[in-house]
CSV table of C-alpha atoms in Angstrom, one decimal:
chain,number,residue,atom,x,y,z
K,9,PHE,CA,14.1,25.5,-17.9
K,10,LEU,CA,16.9,27.9,-18.7
K,11,ALA,CA,15.3,31.1,-17.4
K,12,ASP,CA,17.7,31.6,-14.5
K,13,GLU,CA,20.8,31.0,-16.6
K,14,TYR,CA,19.6,33.4,-19.4
K,15,LYS,CA,18.7,36.1,-16.8
K,16,ASP,CA,22.2,35.9,-15.4
K,17,LEU,CA,23.8,36.1,-18.9
K,18,ALA,CA,21.5,39.0,-19.9
K,19,SER,CA,22.1,41.0,-16.7
K,20,GLU,CA,25.9,40.6,-17.1
K,21,GLU,CA,25.9,41.7,-20.7
K,22,ALA,CA,23.7,44.7,-19.9
K,23,SER,CA,25.8,45.8,-17.0
K,24,SER,CA,28.0,49.0,-17.4
K,25,ASN,CA,31.2,47.0,-16.9
K,26,PRO,CA,30.7,43.6,-18.4
K,27,ASP,CA,33.2,40.9,-17.4
K,28,PRO,CA,34.0,38.6,-20.4
K,29,ALA,CA,35.0,35.7,-18.0
K,30,VAL,CA,31.6,35.8,-16.2
K,31,ILE,CA,29.7,36.0,-19.6
K,32,ASN,CA,31.7,33.1,-20.9
K,33,ALA,CA,31.0,31.0,-17.8
K,34,ALA,CA,27.2,31.8,-18.0
K,35,ALA,CA,27.1,30.8,-21.6
K,36,LYS,CA,28.9,27.5,-20.8
K,37,GLU,CA,26.5,26.8,-18.0
K,38,ILE,CA,23.6,27.4,-20.4
K,39,GLU,CA,25.1,25.0,-22.9
K,40,ARG,CA,25.7,22.3,-20.2
K,41,VAL,CA,22.2,22.5,-18.8
K,42,ALA,CA,20.7,22.3,-22.3
K,43,GLN,CA,22.8,19.2,-23.2
K,44,VAL,CA,21.8,17.4,-19.9
K,45,ALA,CA,18.2,18.2,-20.5
K,46,GLY,CA,18.4,17.1,-24.2
K,47,LYS,CA,19.9,13.7,-23.2
K,48,ASN,CA,17.0,13.0,-20.9
K,49,PHE,CA,14.3,14.0,-23.3
K,50,PRO,CA,13.0,11.2,-25.5
K,51,LYS,CA,13.7,11.5,-29.2
K,52,PHE,CA,10.7,11.1,-31.6
K,53,LYS,CA,11.2,10.5,-35.4
K,54,THR,CA,7.6,11.5,-36.3
K,55,PRO,CA,4.7,13.3,-34.7
K,56,TYR,CA,2.9,9.9,-34.6
K,57,GLU,CA,5.6,8.5,-32.3
K,58,ARG,CA,5.2,11.5,-30.0
K,59,ALA,CA,1.4,11.1,-29.9
K,60,LEU,CA,1.8,7.4,-29.1
K,61,TYR,CA,4.2,8.2,-26.3
K,62,MET,CA,1.9,10.8,-24.8
K,63,GLU,CA,-1.0,8.3,-25.1
K,64,HIS,CA,1.1,5.7,-23.4
K,65,LEU,CA,1.9,8.1,-20.5
K,66,ALA,CA,-1.8,9.0,-20.1
K,67,LEU,CA,-2.9,5.3,-20.1
K,68,ARG,CA,-0.2,4.4,-17.6
K,69,ARG,CA,-1.2,7.2,-15.2
K,70,SER,CA,-4.9,6.2,-15.4
K,71,LEU,CA,-4.0,2.6,-14.7
K,72,GLU,CA,-1.9,3.6,-11.7
K,73,GLU,CA,-4.8,5.8,-10.4
K,74,ALA,CA,-7.3,3.0,-10.9
K,75,THR,CA,-5.0,0.5,-9.2
K,76,THR,CA,-4.5,2.8,-6.3
K,77,ALA,CA,-8.2,3.4,-5.9
K,78,LYS,CA,-8.9,-0.4,-5.9
K,79,LEU,CA,-6.1,-1.0,-3.3
K,80,ASP,CA,-7.6,1.8,-1.1
K,81,ALA,CA,-11.0,0.1,-1.3
K,82,LEU,CA,-9.6,-3.3,-0.4
K,83,LEU,CA,-7.6,-1.8,2.5
K,84,ALA,CA,-10.8,-0.1,3.8
K,85,ALA,CA,-12.7,-3.4,3.6
K,86,ALA,CA,-9.9,-5.3,5.3
K,87,ASN,CA,-9.8,-2.7,8.1
K,88,LYS,CA,-13.6,-3.0,8.5
K,89,LEU,CA,-13.4,-6.8,8.7
K,90,GLY,CA,-10.5,-6.6,11.2
K,91,GLU,CA,-12.6,-4.3,13.4
K,92,ALA,CA,-15.5,-6.8,13.3
K,93,VAL,CA,-13.2,-9.7,14.2
K,94,ASP,CA,-11.8,-7.7,17.1
K,95,LYS,CA,-15.3,-6.9,18.3
K,96,GLY,CA,-16.3,-10.5,18.1
K,97,VAL,CA,-13.2,-11.8,19.9
K,98,GLY,CA,-13.8,-9.1,22.6
K,99,SER,CA,-17.4,-10.2,23.2
K,100,VAL,CA,-16.4,-13.9,23.4
K,101,ALA,CA,-13.6,-13.0,25.8
K,102,ALA,CA,-16.0,-11.0,27.9
K,103,ALA,CA,-18.5,-13.9,28.0
K,104,VAL,CA,-15.8,-16.3,29.1
K,105,ALA,CA,-14.5,-13.9,31.7
K,106,GLY,CA,-18.0,-13.5,33.1
K,107,GLY,CA,-18.1,-17.1,34.1
K,108,GLU,CA,-21.9,-17.3,33.9
K,109,PRO,CA,-23.3,-20.4,32.2
K,110,ARG,CA,-25.4,-19.7,29.2
K,111,GLY,CA,-27.9,-22.4,29.7
K,112,LYS,CA,-29.4,-24.4,32.5
K,113,LYS,CA,-27.7,-27.6,33.6
K,114,ARG,CA,-29.3,-30.7,32.5
K,115,LYS,CA,-30.5,-33.1,35.1
K,116,ARG,CA,-29.7,-36.8,34.7
K,117,LYS,CA,-32.4,-39.3,34.1
K,118,GLU,CA,-32.4,-42.5,36.0
K,119,GLY,CA,-30.9,-44.6,33.3
K,120,GLU,CA,-28.0,-42.3,32.3
K,121,GLY,CA,-26.1,-42.7,35.5
K,122,GLU,CA,-26.1,-46.5,35.3
K,123,GLU,CA,-24.8,-46.6,31.7
K,124,GLU,CA,-21.8,-44.5,32.6
K,125,SER,CA,-20.9,-46.8,35.5
K,126,SER,CA,-21.2,-49.9,33.3
K,127,GLU,CA,-18.9,-48.3,30.7
K,128,GLU,CA,-16.4,-47.7,33.4
K,129,GLU,CA,-16.5,-51.3,34.4
K,130,VAL,CA,-15.9,-52.5,30.8
K,131,GLY,CA,-13.0,-50.1,30.4
K,132,GLY,CA,-11.5,-51.2,33.6
K,133,GLU,CA,-11.1,-54.9,32.7
K,134,ASP,CA,-7.7,-56.4,32.0
K,135,PHE,CA,-7.7,-58.5,28.8
K,136,GLY,CA,-4.0,-59.2,28.8
K,137,ALA,CA,-4.1,-61.8,31.7
């Protein structure tokens, strides 16, 4: 990670007319970058801790990949279901818009018409008087 900084320092030192200020600035930049990188790198007391950390990272990545795969599968199933619902709603809307009856109209029998008229008479009575 310090390759560019070391190249600058080496090229300045190898030049025919080295400038001490530029060499000093390049060395300070290398030191600064190394310190920043060292602060962000986790510290391990033993090789066992490092192995546990690496195992943790691998497990976490595999869980994230598995979760992403499951979510992708669920999303695909939901999209398929949504398309089926849209298709069903479209066919119902087309049937309603067509206005054609699905079945034949039922003819009344002789007794059915009289029952309806008697129900109307009962419903029309005034019981409050």
